[in-house]
mmCIF file of C-alpha atoms and ligand atoms in Angstrom:
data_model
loop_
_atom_site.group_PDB
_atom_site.id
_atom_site.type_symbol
_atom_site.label_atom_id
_atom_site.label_comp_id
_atom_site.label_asym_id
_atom_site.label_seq_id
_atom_site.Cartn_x
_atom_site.Cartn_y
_atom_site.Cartn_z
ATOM 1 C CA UNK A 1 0.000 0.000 0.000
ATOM 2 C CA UNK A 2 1.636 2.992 -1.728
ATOM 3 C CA UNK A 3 2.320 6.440 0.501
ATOM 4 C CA UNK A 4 1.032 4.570 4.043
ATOM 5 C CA UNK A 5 3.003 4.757 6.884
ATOM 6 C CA UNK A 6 0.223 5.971 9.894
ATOM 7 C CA UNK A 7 -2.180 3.931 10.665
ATOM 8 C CA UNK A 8 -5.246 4.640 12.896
ATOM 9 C CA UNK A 9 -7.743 2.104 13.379
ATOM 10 C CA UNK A 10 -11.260 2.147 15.114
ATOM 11 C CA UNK A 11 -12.647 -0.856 16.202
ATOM 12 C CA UNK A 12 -16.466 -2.082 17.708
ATOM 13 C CA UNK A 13 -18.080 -4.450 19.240
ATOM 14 C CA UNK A 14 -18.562 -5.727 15.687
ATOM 15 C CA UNK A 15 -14.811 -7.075 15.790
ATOM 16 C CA UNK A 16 -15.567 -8.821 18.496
ATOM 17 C CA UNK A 17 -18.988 -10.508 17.632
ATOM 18 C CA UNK A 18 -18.008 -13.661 16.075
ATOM 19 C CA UNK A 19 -16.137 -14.514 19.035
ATOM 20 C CA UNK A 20 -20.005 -14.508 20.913
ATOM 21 C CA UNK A 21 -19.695 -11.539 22.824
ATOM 22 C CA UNK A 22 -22.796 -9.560 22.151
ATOM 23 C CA UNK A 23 -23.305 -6.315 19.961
ATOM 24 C CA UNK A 24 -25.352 -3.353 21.361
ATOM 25 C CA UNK A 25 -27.384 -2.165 18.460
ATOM 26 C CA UNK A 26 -29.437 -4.157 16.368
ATOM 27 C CA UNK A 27 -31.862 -7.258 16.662
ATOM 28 C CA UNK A 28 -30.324 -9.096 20.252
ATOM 29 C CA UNK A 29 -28.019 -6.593 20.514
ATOM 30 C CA UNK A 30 -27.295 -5.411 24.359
ATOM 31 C CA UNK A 31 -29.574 -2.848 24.558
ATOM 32 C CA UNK A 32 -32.305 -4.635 23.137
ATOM 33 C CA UNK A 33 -32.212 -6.578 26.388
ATOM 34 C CA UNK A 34 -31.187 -3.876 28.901
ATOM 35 C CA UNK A 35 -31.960 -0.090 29.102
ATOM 36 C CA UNK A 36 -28.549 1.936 28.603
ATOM 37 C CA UNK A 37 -29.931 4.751 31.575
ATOM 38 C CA UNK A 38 -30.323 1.127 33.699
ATOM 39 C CA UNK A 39 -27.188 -0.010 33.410
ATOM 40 C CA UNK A 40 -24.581 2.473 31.768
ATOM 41 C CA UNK A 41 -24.961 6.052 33.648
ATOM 42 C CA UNK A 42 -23.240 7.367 36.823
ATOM 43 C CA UNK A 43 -26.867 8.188 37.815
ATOM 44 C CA UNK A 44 -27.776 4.769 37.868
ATOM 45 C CA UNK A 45 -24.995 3.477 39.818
ATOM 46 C CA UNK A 46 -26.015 6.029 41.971
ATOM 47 C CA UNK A 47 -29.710 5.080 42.011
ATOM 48 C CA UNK A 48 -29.031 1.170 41.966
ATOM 49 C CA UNK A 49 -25.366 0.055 42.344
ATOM 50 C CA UNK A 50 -26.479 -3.781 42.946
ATOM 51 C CA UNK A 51 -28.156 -3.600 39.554
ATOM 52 C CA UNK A 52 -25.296 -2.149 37.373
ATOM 53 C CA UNK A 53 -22.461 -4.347 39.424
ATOM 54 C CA UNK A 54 -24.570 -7.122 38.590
ATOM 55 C CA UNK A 55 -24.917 -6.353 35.343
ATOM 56 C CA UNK A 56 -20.979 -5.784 34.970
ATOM 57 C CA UNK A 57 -20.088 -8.816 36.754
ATOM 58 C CA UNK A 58 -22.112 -11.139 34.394
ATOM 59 C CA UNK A 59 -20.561 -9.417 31.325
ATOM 60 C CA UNK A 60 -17.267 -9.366 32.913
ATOM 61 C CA UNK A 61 -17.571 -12.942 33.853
ATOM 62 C CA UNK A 62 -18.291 -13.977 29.716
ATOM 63 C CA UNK A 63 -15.464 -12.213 28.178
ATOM 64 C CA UNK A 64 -13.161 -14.327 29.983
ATOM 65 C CA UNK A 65 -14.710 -17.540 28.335
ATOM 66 C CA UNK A 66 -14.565 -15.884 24.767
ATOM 67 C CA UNK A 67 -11.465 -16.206 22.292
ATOM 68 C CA UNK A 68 -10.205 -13.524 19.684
ATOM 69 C CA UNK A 69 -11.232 -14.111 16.489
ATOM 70 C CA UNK A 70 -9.347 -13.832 13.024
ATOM 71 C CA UNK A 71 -9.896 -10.420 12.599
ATOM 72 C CA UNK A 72 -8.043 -9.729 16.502
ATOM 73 C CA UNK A 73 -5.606 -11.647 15.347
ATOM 74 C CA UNK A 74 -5.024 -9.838 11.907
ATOM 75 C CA UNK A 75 -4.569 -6.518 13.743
ATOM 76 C CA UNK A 76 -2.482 -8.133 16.048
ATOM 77 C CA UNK A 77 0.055 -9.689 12.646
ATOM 78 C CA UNK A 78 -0.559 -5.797 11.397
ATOM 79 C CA UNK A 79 0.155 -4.449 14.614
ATOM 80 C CA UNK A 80 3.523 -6.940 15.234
ATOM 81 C CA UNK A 81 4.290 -6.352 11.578
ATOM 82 C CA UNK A 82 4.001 -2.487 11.013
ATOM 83 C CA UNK A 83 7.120 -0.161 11.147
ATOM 84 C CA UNK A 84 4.883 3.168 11.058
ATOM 85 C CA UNK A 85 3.027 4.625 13.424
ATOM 86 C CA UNK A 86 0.029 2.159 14.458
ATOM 87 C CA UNK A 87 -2.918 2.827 17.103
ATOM 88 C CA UNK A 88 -5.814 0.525 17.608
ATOM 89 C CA UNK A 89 -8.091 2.497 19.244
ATOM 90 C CA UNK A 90 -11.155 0.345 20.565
ATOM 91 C CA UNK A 91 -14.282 0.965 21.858
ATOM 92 C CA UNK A 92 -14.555 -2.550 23.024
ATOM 93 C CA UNK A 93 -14.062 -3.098 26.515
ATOM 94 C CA UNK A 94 -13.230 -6.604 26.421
ATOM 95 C CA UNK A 95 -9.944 -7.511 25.772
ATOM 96 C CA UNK A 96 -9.693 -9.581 22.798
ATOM 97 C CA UNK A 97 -7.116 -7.555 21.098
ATOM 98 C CA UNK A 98 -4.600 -7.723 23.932
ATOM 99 C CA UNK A 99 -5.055 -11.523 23.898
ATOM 100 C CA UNK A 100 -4.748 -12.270 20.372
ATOM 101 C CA UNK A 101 -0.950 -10.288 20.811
ATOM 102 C CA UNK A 102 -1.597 -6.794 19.598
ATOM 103 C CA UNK A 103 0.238 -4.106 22.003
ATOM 104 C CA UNK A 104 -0.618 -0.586 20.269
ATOM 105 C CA UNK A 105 -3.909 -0.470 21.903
ATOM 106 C CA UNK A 106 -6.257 2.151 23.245
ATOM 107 C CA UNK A 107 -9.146 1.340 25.227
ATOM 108 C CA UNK A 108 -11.114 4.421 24.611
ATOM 109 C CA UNK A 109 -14.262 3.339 26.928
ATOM 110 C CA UNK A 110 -12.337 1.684 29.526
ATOM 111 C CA UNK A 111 -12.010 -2.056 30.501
ATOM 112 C CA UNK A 112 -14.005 -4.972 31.670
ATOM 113 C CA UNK A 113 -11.227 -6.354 33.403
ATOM 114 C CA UNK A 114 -10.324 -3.496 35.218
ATOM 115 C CA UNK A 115 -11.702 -1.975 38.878
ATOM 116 C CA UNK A 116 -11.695 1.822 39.687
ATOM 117 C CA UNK A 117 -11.442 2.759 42.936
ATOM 118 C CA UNK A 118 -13.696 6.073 43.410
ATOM 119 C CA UNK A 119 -12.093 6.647 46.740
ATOM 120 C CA UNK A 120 -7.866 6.761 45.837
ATOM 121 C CA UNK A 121 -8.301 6.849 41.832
ATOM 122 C CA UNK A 122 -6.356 3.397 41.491
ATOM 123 C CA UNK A 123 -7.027 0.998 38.957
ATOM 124 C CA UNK A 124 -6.665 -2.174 39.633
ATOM 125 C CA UNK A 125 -6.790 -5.371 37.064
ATOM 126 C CA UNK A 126 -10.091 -7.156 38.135
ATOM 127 C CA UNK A 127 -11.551 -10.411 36.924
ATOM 128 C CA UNK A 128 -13.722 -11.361 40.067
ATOM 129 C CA UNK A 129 -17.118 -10.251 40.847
ATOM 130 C CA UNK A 130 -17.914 -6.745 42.648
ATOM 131 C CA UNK A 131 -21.048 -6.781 43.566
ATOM 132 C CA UNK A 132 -20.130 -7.529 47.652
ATOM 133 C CA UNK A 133 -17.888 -4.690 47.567
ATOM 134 C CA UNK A 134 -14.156 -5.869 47.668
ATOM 135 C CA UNK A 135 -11.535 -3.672 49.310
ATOM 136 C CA UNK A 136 -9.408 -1.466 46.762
ATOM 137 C CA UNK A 137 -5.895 -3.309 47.214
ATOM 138 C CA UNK A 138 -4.476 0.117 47.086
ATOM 139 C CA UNK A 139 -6.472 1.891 49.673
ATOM 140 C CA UNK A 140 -8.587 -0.416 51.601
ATOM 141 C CA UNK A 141 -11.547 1.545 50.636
ATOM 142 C CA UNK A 142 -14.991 -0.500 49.301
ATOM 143 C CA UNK A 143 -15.327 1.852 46.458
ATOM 144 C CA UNK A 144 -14.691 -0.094 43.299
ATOM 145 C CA UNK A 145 -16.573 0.375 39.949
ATOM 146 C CA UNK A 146 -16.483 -0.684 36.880
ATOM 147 C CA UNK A 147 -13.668 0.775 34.590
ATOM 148 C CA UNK A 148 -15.829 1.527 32.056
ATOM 149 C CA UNK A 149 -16.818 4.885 30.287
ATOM 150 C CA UNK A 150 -20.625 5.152 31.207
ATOM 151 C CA UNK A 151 -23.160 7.578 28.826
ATOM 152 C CA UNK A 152 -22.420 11.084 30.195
ATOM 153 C CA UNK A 153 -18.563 10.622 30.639
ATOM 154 C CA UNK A 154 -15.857 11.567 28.816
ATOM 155 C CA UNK A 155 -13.658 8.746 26.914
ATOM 156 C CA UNK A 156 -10.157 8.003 27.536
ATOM 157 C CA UNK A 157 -6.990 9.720 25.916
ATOM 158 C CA UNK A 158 -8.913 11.868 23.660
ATOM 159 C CA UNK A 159 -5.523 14.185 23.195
ATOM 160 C CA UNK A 160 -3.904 11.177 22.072
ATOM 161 C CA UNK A 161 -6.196 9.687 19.349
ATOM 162 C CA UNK A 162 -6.801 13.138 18.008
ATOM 163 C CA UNK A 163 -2.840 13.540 17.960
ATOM 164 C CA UNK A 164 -2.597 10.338 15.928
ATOM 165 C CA UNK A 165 -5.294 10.966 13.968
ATOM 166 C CA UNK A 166 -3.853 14.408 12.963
ATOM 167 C CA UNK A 167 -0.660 12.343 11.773
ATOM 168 C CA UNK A 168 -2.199 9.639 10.254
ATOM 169 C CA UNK A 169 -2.140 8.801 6.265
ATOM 170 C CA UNK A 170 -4.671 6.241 7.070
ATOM 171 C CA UNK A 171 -7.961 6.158 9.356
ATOM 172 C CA UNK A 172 -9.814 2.463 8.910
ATOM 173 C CA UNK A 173 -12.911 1.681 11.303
ATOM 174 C CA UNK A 174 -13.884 -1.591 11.911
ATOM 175 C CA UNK A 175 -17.254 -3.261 13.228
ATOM 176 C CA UNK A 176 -18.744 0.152 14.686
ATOM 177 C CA UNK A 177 -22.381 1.126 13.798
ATOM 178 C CA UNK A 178 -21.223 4.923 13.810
ATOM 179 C CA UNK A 179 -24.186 5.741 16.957
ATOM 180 C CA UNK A 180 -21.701 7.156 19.876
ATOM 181 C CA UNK A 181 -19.817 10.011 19.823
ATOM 182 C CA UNK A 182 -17.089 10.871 19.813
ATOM 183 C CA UNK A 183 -16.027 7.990 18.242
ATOM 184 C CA UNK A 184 -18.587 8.022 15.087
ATOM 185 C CA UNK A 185 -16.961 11.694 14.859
ATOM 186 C CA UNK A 186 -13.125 10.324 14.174
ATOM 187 C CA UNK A 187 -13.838 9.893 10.331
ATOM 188 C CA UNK A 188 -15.139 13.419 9.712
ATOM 189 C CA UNK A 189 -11.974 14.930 11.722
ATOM 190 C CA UNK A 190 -9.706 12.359 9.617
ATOM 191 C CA UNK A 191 -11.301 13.652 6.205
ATOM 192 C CA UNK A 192 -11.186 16.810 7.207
ATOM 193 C CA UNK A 193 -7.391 16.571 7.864
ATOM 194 C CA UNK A 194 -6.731 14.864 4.270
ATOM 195 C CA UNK A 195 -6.487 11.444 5.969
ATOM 196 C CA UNK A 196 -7.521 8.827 3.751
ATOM 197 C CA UNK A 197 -10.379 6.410 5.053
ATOM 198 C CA UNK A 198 -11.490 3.033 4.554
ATOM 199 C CA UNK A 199 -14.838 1.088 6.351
ATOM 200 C CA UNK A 200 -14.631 -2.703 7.013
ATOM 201 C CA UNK A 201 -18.293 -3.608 8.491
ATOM 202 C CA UNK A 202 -21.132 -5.740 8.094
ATOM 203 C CA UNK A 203 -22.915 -3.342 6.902
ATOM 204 C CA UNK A 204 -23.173 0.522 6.267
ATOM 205 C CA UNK A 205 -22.519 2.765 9.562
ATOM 206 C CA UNK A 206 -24.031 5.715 10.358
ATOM 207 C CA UNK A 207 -21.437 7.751 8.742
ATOM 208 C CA UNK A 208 -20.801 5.566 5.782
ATOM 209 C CA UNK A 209 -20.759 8.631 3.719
ATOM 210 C CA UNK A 210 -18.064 10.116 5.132
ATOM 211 C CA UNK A 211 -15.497 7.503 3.840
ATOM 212 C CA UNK A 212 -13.567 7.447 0.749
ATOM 213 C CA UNK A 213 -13.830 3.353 0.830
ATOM 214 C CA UNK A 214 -16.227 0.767 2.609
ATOM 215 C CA UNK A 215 -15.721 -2.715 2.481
ATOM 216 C CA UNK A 216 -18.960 -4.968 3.359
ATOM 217 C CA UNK A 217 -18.584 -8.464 5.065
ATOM 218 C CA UNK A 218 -17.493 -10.187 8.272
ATOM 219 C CA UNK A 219 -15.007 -8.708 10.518
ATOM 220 C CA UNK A 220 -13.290 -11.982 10.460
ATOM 221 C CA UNK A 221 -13.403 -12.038 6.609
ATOM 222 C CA UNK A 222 -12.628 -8.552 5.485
ATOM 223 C CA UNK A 223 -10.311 -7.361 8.223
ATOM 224 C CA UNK A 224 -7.139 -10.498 7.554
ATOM 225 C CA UNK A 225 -8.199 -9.857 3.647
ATOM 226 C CA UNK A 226 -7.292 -5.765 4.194
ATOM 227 C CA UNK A 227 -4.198 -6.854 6.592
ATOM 228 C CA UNK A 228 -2.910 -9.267 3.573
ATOM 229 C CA UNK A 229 -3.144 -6.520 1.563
ATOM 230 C CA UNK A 230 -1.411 -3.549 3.665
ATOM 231 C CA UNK A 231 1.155 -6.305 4.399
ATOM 232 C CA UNK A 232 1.739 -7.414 0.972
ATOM 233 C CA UNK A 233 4.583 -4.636 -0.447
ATOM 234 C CA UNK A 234 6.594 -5.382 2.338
ATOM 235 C CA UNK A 235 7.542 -8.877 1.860
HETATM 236 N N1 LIG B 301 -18.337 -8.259 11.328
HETATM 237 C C1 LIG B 301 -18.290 -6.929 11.099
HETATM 238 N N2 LIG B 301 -19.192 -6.064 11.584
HETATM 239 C C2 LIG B 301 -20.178 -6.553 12.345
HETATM 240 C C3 LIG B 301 -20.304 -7.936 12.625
HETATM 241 C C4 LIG B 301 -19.325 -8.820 12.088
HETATM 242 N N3 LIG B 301 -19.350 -10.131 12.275
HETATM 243 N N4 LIG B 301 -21.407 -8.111 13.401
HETATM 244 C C5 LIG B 301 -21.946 -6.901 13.582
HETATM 245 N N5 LIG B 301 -21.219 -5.952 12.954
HETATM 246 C C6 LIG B 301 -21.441 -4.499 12.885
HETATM 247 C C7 LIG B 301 -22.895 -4.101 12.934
HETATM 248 O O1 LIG B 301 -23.430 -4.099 11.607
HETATM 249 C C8 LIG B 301 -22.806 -2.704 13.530
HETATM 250 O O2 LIG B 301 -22.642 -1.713 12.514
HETATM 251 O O3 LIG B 301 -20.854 -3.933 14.042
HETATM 252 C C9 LIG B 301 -21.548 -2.764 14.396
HETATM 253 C C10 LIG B 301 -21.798 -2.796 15.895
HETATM 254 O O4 LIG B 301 -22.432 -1.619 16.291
HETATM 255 P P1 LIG B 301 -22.829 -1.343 17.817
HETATM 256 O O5 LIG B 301 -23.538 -2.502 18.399
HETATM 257 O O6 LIG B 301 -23.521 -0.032 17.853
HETATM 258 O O7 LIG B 301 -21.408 -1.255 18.564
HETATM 259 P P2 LIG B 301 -20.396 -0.031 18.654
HETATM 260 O O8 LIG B 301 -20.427 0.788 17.412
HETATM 261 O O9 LIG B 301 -19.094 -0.593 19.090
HETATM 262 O O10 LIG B 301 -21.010 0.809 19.838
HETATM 263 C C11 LIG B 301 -20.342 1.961 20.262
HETATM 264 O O11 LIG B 301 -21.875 2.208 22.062
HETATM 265 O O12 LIG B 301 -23.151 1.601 23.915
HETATM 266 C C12 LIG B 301 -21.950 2.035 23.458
HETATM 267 O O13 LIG B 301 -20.071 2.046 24.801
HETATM 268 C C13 LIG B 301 -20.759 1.228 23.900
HETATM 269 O O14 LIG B 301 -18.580 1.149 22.857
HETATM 270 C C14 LIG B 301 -19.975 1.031 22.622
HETATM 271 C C15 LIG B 301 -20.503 2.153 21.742
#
């Protein structure tokens, strides 16, 4: 691939959803099944912590029994491979790209796998239940939550994703519907900055429009087909 050397890439729960771990929009998706102002705002932690730790636990409990797929482990060969710049920045909160070997990764909405103590602001890796209120390890406090970016709260590291988008040559988004912002916004700032920008999804996003390619199929199809092909001058 001629004139590439940064590479930023978005990625969805779409990535991860032939590895079983359930998307949020669309028939079954998660909030089909659970109201996003029951489960995914500081007000209703607030309102009902038991309900949202519950809910957290469960899905925190079924990442760990899910596997990365071929298209994790594509962006991990990219990511391994690449001599440029490279920043997969995810909205995912499981951790299926750390496990199939990619490092360059920015968790955007937080982790599953990962307690925040309200009290000290430590974060702690976490892979057991919360809901009876463990002790933070750092300051003995029972204030854990989730580490994960809630509706109403800002996302992780913006400075640094709009620093690599601004020197990117490439922008690719992967297995997002285009719904959230700030995230569905990262293509327009990318065009708008001459970046060039390609779609890999199931189907059209929200912001379809706004890219100068889109690819159609399954993450696990189109994403090792795109990595064979950015991969391909180089051998
Ligand atoms: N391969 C590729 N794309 C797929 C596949 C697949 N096998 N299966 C589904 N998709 C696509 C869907 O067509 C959809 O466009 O993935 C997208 C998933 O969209 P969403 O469920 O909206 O997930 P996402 O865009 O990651 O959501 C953004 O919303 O609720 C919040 O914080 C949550 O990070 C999440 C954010």
């Amino acid at each position: 691939m001629p004139d590439i050397r940064n590479i930023v890439i978005l990625t969805g729960a779409g990535i991860s959803a032939e590895s079983g771990i359930d998307t949020f929009r669309g028939g079954g998706g998660l909030w089909e099944q659970h109201r996003v102002e029951d489960v995914a705002t500081p007000e209703a932690f607030e309102r009902d912590p038991d309900l949202v730790l519950r809910f957290y636990d469960m899905r925190r409990e079924a990442i760990q029994t899910k596997l990365p797929n071929p298209a994790h482990e594509a962006l991990a060969r990219l990511d391994a491979a690449w001599d440029g710049d490279l920043l997969i920045v995810t909205q995912n909160v499981d951790d299926l790209h750390e496990r199939a070997g990619a490092r360059r990764v920015l968790h955007m909405h937080g982790e599953h796998l990962n307690a925040w103590c309200t009290a000290c602001d430590a974060r702690t890796r976490w892979t057991e239940p919360m809901i009876d209120r463990p002790a933070c390890p750092a300051c003995g406090q029972k204030a854990l939550r989730p580490d994960v970016v809630w509706f109403g709260e800002m996302p992780y590291e913006m400075d640094r994703i709009y620093s690599a988008i601004r020197t990117a040559d490439l922008f690719v988004s992967i297995g997002t519907s285009g719904a959230v912002y700030p995230a569905a916004g990262f293509v327009r700032d990318a065009r708008q900055l001459g970046v060039r920008t390609l779609e890999l999804n199931l189907e059209r996003s929200e912001g379809s429009a706004w890219f100068h390619e889109t690819r159609l199929g399954r993450a696990s199809e189109v994403v090792p087909e795109w990595v064979d092909e950015v991969l391909a001058p180089a051998r």
